[in-house]
JSON list of C-alpha atoms in Angstrom, two decimals:
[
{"chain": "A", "resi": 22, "resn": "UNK", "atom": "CA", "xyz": [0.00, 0.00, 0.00]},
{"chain": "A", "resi": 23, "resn": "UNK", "atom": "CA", "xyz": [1.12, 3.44, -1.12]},
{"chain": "A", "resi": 24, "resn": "UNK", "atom": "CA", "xyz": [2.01, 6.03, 1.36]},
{"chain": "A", "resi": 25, "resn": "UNK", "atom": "CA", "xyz": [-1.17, 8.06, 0.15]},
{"chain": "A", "resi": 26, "resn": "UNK", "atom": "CA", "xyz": [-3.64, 4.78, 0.32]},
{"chain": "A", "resi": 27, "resn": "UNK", "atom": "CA", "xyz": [-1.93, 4.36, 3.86]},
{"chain": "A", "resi": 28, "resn": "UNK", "atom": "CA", "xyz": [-2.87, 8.15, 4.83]},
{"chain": "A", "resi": 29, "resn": "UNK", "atom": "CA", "xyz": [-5.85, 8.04, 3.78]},
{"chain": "A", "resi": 30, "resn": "UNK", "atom": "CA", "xyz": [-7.16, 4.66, 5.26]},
{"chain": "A", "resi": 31, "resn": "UNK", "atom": "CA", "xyz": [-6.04, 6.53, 8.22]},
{"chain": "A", "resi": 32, "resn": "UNK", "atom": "CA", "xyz": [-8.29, 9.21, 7.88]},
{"chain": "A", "resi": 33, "resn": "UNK", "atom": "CA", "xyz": [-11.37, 7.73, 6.96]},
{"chain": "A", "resi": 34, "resn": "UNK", "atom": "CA", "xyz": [-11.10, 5.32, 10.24]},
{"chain": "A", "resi": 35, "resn": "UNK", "atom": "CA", "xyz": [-10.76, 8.50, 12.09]},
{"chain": "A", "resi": 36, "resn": "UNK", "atom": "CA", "xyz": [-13.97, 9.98, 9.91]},
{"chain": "A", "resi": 37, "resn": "UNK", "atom": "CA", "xyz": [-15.84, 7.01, 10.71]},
{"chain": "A", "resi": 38, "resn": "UNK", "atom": "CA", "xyz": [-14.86, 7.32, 14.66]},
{"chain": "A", "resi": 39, "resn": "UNK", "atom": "CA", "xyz": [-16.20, 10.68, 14.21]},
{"chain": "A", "resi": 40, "resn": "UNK", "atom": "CA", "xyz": [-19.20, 10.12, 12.80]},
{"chain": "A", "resi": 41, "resn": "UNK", "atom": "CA", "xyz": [-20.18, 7.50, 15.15]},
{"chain": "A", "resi": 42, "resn": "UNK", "atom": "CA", "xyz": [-20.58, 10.14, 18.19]},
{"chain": "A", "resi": 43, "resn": "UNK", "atom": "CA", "xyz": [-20.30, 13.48, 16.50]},
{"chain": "A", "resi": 44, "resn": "UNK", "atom": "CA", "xyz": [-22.44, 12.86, 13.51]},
{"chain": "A", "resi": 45, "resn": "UNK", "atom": "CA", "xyz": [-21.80, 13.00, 9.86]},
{"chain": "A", "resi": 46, "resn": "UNK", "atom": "CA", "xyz": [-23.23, 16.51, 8.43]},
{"chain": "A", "resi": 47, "resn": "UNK", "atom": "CA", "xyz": [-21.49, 18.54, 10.23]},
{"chain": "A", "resi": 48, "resn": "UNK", "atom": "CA", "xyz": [-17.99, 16.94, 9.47]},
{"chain": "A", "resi": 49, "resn": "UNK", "atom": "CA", "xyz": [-15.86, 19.52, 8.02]},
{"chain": "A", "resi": 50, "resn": "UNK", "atom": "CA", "xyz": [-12.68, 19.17, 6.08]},
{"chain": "A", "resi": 51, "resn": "UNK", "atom": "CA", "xyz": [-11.23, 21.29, 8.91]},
{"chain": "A", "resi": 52, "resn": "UNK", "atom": "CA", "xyz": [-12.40, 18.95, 11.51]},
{"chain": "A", "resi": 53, "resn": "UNK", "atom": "CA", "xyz": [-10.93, 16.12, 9.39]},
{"chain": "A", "resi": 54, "resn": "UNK", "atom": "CA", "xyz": [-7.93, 17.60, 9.31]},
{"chain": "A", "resi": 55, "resn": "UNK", "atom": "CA", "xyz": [-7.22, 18.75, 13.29]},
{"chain": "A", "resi": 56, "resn": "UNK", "atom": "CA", "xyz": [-8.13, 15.12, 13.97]},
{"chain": "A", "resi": 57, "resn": "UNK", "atom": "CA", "xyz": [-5.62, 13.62, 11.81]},
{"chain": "A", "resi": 58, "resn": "UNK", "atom": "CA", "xyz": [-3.13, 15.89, 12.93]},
{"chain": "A", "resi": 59, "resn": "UNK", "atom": "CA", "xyz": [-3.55, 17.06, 9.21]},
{"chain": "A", "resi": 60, "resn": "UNK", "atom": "CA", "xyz": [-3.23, 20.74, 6.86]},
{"chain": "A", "resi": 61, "resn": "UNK", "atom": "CA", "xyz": [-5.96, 21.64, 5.50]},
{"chain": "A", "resi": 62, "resn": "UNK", "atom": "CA", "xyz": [-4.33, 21.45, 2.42]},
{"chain": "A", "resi": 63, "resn": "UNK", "atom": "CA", "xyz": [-3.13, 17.55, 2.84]},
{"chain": "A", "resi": 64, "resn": "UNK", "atom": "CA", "xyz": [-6.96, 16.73, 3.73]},
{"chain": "A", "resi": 65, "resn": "UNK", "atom": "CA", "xyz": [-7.93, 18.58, 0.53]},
{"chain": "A", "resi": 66, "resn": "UNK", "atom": "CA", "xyz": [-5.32, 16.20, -1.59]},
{"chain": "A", "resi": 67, "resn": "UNK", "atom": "CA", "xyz": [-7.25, 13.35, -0.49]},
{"chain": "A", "resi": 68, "resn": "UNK", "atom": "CA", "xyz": [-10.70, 14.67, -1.36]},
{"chain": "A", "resi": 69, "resn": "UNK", "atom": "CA", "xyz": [-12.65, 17.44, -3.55]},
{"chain": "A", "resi": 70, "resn": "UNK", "atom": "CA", "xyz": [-14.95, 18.48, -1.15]},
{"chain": "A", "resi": 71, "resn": "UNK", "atom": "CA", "xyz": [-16.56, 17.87, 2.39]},
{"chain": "A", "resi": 72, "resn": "UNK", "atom": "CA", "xyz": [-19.69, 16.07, 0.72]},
{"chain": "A", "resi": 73, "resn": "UNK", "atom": "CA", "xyz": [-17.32, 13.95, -0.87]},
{"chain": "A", "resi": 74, "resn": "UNK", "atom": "CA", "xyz": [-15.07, 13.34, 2.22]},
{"chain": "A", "resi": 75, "resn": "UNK", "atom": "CA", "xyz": [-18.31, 12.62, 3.56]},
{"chain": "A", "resi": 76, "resn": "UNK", "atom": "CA", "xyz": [-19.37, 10.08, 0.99]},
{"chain": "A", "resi": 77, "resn": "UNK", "atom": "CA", "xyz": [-16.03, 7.85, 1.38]},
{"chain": "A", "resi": 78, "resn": "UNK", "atom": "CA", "xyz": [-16.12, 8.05, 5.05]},
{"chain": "A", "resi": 79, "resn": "UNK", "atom": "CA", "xyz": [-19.74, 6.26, 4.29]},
{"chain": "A", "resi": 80, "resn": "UNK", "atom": "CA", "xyz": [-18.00, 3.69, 1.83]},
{"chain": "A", "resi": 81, "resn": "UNK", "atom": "CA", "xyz": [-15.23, 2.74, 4.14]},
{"chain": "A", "resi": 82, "resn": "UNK", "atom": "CA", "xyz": [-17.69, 2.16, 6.96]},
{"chain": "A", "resi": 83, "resn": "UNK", "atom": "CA", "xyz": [-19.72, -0.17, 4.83]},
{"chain": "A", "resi": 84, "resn": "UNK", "atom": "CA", "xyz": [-16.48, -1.98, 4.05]},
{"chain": "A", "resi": 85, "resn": "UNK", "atom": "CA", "xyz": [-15.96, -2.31, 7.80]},
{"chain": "A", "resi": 86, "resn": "UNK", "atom": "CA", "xyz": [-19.24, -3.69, 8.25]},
{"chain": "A", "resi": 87, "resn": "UNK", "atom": "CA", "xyz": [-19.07, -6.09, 5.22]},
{"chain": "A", "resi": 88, "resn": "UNK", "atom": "CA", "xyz": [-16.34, -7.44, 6.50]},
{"chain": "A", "resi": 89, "resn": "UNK", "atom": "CA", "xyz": [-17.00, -8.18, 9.90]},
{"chain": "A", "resi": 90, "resn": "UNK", "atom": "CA", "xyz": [-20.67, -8.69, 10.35]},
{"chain": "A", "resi": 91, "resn": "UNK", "atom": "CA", "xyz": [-22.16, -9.49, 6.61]},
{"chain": "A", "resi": 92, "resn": "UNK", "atom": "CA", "xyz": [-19.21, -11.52, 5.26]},
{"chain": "A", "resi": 93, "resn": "UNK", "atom": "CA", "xyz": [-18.12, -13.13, 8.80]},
{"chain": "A", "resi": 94, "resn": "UNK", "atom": "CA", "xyz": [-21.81, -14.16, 9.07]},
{"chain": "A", "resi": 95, "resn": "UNK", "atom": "CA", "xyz": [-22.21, -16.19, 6.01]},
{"chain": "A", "resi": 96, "resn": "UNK", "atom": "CA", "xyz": [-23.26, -20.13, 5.96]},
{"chain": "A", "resi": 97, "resn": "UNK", "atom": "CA", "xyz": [-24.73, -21.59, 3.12]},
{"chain": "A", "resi": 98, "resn": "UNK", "atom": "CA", "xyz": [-27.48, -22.57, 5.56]},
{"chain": "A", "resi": 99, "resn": "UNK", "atom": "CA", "xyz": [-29.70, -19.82, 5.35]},
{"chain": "A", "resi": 100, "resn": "UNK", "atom": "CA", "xyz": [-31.29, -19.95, 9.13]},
{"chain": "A", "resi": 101, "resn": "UNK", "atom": "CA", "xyz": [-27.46, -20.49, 10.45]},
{"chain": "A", "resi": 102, "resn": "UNK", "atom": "CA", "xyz": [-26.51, -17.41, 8.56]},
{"chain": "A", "resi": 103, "resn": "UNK", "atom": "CA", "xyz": [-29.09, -15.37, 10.39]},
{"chain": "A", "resi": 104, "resn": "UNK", "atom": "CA", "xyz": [-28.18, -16.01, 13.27]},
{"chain": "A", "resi": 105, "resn": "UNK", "atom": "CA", "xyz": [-24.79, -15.44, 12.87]},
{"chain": "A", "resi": 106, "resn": "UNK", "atom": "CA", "xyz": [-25.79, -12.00, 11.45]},
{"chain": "A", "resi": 107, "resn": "UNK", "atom": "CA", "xyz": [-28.16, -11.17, 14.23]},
{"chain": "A", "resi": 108, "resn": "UNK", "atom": "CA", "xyz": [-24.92, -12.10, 16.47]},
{"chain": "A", "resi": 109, "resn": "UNK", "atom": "CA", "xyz": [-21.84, -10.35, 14.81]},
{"chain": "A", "resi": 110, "resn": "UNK", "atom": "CA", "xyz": [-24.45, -7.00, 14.49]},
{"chain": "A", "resi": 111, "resn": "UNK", "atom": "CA", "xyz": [-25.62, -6.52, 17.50]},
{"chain": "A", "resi": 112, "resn": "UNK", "atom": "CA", "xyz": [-22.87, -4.13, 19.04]},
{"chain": "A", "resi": 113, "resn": "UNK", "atom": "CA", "xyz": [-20.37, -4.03, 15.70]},
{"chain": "A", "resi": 114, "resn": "UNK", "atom": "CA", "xyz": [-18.77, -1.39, 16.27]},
{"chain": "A", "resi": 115, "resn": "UNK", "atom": "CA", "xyz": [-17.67, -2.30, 19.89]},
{"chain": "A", "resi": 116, "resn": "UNK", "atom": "CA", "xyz": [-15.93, -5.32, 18.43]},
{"chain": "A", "resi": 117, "resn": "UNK", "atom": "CA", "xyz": [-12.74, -6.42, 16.43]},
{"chain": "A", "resi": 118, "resn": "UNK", "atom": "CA", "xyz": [-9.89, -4.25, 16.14]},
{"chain": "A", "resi": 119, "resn": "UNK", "atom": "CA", "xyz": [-13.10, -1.09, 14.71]},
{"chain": "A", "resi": 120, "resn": "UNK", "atom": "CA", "xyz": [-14.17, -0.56, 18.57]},
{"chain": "A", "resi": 121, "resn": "UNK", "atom": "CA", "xyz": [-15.54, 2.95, 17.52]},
{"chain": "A", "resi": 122, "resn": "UNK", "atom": "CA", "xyz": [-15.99, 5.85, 20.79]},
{"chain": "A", "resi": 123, "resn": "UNK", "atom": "CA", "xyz": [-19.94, 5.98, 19.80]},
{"chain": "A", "resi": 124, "resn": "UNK", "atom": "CA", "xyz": [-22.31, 3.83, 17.92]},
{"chain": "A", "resi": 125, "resn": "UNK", "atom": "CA", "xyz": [-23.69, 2.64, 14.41]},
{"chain": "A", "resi": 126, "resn": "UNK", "atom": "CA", "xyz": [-22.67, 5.44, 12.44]},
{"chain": "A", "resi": 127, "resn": "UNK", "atom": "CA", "xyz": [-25.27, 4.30, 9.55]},
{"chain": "A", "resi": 128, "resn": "UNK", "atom": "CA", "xyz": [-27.90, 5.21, 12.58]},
{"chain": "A", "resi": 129, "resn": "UNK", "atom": "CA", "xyz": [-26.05, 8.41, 13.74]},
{"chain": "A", "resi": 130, "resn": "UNK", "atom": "CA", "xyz": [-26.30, 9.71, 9.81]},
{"chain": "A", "resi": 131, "resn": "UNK", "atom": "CA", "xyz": [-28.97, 8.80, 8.95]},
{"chain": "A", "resi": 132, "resn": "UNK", "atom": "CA", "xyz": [-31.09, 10.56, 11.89]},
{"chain": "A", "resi": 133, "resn": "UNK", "atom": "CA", "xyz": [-28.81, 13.83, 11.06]},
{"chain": "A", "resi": 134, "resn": "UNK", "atom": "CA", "xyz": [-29.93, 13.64, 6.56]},
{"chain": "A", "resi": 135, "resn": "UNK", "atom": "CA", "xyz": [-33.91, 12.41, 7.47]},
{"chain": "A", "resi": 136, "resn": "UNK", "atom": "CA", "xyz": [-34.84, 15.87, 6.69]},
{"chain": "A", "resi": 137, "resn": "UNK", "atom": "CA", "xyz": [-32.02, 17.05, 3.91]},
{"chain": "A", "resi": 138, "resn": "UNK", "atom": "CA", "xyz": [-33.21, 17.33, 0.51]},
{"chain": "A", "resi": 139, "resn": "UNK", "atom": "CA", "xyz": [-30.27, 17.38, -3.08]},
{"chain": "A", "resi": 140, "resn": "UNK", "atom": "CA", "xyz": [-28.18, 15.64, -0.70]},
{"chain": "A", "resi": 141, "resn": "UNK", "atom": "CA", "xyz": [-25.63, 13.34, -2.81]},
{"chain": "A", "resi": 142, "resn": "UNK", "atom": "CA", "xyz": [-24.77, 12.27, 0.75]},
{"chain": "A", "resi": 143, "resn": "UNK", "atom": "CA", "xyz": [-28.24, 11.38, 1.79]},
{"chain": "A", "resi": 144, "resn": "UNK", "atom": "CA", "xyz": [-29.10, 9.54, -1.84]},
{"chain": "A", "resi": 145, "resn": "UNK", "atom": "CA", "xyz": [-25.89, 7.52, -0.89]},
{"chain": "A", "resi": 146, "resn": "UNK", "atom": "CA", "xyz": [-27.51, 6.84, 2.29]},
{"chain": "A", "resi": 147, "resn": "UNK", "atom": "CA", "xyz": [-30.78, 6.00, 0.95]},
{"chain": "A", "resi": 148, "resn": "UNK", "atom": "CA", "xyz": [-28.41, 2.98, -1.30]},
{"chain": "A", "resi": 149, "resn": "UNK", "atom": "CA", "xyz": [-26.68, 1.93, 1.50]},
{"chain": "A", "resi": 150, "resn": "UNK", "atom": "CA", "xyz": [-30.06, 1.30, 3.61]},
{"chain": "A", "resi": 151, "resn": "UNK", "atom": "CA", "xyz": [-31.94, -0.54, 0.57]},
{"chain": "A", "resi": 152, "resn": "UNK", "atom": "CA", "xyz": [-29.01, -2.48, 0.29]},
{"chain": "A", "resi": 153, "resn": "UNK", "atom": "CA", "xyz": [-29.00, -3.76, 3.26]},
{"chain": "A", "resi": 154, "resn": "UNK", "atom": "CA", "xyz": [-32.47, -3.97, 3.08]},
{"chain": "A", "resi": 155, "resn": "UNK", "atom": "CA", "xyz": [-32.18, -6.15, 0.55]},
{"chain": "A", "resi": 156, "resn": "UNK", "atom": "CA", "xyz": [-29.75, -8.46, 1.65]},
{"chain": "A", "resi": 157, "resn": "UNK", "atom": "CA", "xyz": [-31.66, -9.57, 5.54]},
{"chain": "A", "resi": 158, "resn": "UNK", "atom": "CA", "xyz": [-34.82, -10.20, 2.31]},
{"chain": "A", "resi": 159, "resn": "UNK", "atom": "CA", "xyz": [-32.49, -11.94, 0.52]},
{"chain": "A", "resi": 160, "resn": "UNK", "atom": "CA", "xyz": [-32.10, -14.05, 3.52]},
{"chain": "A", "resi": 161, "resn": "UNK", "atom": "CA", "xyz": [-35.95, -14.70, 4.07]},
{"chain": "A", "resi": 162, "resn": "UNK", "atom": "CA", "xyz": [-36.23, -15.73, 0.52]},
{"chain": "A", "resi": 163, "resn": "UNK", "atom": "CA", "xyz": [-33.60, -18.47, 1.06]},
{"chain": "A", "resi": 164, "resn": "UNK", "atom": "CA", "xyz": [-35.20, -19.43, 4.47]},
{"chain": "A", "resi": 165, "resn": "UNK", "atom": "CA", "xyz": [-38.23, -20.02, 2.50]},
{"chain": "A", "resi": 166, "resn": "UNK", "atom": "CA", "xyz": [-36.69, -22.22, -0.49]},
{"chain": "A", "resi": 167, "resn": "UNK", "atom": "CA", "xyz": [-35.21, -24.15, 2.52]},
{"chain": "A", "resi": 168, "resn": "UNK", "atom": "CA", "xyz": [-38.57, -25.11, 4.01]},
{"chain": "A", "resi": 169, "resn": "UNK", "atom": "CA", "xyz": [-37.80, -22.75, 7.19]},
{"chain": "A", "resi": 170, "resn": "UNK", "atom": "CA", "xyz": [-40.19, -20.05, 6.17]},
{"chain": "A", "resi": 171, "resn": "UNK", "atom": "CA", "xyz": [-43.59, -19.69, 5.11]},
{"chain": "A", "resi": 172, "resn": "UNK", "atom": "CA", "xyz": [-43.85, -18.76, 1.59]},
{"chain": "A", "resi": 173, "resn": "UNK", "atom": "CA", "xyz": [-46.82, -16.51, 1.59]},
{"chain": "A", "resi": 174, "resn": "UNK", "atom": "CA", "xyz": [-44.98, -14.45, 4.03]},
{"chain": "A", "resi": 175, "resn": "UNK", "atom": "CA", "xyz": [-43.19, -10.87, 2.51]},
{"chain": "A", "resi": 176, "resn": "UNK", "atom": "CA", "xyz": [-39.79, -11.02, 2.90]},
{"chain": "A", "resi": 177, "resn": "UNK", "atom": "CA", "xyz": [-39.36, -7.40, 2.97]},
{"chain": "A", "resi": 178, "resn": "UNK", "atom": "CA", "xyz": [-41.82, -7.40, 5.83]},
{"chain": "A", "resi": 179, "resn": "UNK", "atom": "CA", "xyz": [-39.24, -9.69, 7.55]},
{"chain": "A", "resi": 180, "resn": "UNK", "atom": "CA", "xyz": [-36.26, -7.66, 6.64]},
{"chain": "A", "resi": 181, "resn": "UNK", "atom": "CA", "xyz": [-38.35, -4.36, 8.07]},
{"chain": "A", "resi": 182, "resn": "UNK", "atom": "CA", "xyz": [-38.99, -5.89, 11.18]},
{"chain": "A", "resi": 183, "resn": "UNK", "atom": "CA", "xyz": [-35.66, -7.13, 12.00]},
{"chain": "A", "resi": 184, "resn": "UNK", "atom": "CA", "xyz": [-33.95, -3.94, 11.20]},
{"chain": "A", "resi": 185, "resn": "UNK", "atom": "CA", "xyz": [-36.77, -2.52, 13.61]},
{"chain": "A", "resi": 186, "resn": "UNK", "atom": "CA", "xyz": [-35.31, -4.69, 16.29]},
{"chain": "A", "resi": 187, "resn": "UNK", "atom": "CA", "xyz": [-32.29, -3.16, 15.45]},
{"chain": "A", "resi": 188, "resn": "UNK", "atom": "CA", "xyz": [-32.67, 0.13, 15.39]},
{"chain": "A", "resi": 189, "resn": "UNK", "atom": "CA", "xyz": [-35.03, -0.14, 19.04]},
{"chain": "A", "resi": 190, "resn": "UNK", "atom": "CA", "xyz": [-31.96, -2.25, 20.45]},
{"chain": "A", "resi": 191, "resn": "UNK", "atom": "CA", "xyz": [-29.55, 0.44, 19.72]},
{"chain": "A", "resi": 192, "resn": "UNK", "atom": "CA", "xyz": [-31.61, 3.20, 21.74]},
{"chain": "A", "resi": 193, "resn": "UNK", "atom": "CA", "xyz": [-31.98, 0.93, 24.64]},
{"chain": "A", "resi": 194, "resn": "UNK", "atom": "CA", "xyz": [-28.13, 0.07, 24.76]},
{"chain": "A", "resi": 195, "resn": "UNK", "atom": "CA", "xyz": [-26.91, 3.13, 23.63]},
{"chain": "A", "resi": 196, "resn": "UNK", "atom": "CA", "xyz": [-28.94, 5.76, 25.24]},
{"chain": "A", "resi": 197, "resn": "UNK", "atom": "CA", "xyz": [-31.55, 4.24, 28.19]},
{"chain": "A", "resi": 198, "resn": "UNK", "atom": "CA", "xyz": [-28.20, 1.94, 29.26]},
{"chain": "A", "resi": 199, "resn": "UNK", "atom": "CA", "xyz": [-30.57, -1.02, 29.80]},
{"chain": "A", "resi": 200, "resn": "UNK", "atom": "CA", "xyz": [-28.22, -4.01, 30.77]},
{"chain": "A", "resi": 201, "resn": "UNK", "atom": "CA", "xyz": [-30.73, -6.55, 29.32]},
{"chain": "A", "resi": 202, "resn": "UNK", "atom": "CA", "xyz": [-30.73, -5.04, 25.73]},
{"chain": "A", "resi": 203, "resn": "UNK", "atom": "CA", "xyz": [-29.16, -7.71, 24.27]},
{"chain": "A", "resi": 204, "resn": "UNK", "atom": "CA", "xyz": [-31.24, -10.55, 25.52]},
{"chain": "A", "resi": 205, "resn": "UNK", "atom": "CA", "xyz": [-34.25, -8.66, 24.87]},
{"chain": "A", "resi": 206, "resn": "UNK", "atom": "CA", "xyz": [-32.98, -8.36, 21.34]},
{"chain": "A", "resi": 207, "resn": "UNK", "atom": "CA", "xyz": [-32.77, -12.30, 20.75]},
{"chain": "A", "resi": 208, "resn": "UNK", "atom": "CA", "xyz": [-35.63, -12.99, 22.50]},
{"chain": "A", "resi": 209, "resn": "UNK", "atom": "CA", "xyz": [-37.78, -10.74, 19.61]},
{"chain": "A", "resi": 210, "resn": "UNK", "atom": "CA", "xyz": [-35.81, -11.97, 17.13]},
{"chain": "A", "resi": 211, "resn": "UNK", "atom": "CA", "xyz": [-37.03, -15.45, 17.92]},
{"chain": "A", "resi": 212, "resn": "UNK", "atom": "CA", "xyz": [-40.08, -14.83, 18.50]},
{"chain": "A", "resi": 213, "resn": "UNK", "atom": "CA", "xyz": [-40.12, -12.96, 14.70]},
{"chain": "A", "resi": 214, "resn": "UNK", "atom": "CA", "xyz": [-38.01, -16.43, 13.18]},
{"chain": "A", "resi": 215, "resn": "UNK", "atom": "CA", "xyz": [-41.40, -18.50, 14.93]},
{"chain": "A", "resi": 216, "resn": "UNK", "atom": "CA", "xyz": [-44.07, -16.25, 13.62]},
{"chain": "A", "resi": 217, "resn": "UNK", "atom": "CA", "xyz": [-42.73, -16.26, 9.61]},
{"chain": "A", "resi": 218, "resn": "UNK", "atom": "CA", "xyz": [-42.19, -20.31, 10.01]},
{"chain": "A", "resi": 219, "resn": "UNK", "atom": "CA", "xyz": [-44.30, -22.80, 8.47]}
]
């Protein structure tokens, strides 16, 4: 790796630390920069502009979480799969060597760009989430040509509900400190598996 590709892995894994409890649209160059012990200058060599800064900060977190929860998680078994997902997820960015300061900063962003409109940033988001989207429906469809799941149930439905679970486990851990988040969180997600069975 290049002495450039080296610096600049190096600051998007400080962007993405930022963005998980400072946010994402506020993210300057000039923050970048002070983080990174950077010029403003050597940021700039590395990027256009802030929205694009902002945009690769995105990518390389959704090459972080490829790699440890989506890829990590895969079994040809479809119903072993999920539940290696719904394990390597649940905290991410507390584990492996990305142990970030705050939390999901897919969550933290997209609360900040809800509301922004001509956002390249936010139509990036919007990609990201339908992937994702996507793939836990890709997973119900498989469950289904398996014999696990019922197939007059919607598999987007499925993928909707789980990222629900999600997304309601992340405020309890991560803001009402509840100690039983966790359990709470495989105990729905059970429950969801035994209501789209057969």
């Amino acid at each position: 790796m290049k002495k450039s590709e080296k610096t600049k892995e190096k600051i998007l894994k400080m962007g993405m630390d930022l963005v998980s409890f400072k946010g994402l649209i506020d993210l300057s160059i000039g923050d970048m920069a002070k983080a990174c012990g950077l010029s403003r200058s050597g940021l700039i060599a590395h990027f256009k502009n802030r929205e694009e800064m902002q945009i690769e900060i995105l990518k390389f977190s959704e090459s972080e979480f490829l790699d440890h929860v989506i890829k990590k998680s895969y079994t040809k078994d479809p119903m072993d799969n999920l539940k290696a997902l719904s394990k390597n997820w649940l905290n991410w960015t507390k584990k492996h060597e990305i142990h970030l300061k705050g939390g999901c900063p897919f969550i933290k962003a997209a609360i900040e760009f809800k509301d922004t409109t001509d956002s390249p940033v936010r139509s990036f988001m919007e990609d990201q989430q339908r992937r994702l989207l996507l793939y836990i429906a890709d997973i119900a469809n498989r469950l289904k040509t398996d014999g696990y799941f019922d197939t007059t149930r919607a598999s987007d439905q499925f993928a909707y509900e789980i990222y629900s679970i999600y997304l309601g486990h992340t405020i309890m851990k991560g803001l009402l400190k509840e100690e039983d988040a966790d359990e709470k969180f495989q105990v729905t997600l059970r429950e969801l598996i035994q209501k789209f069975k057969k």
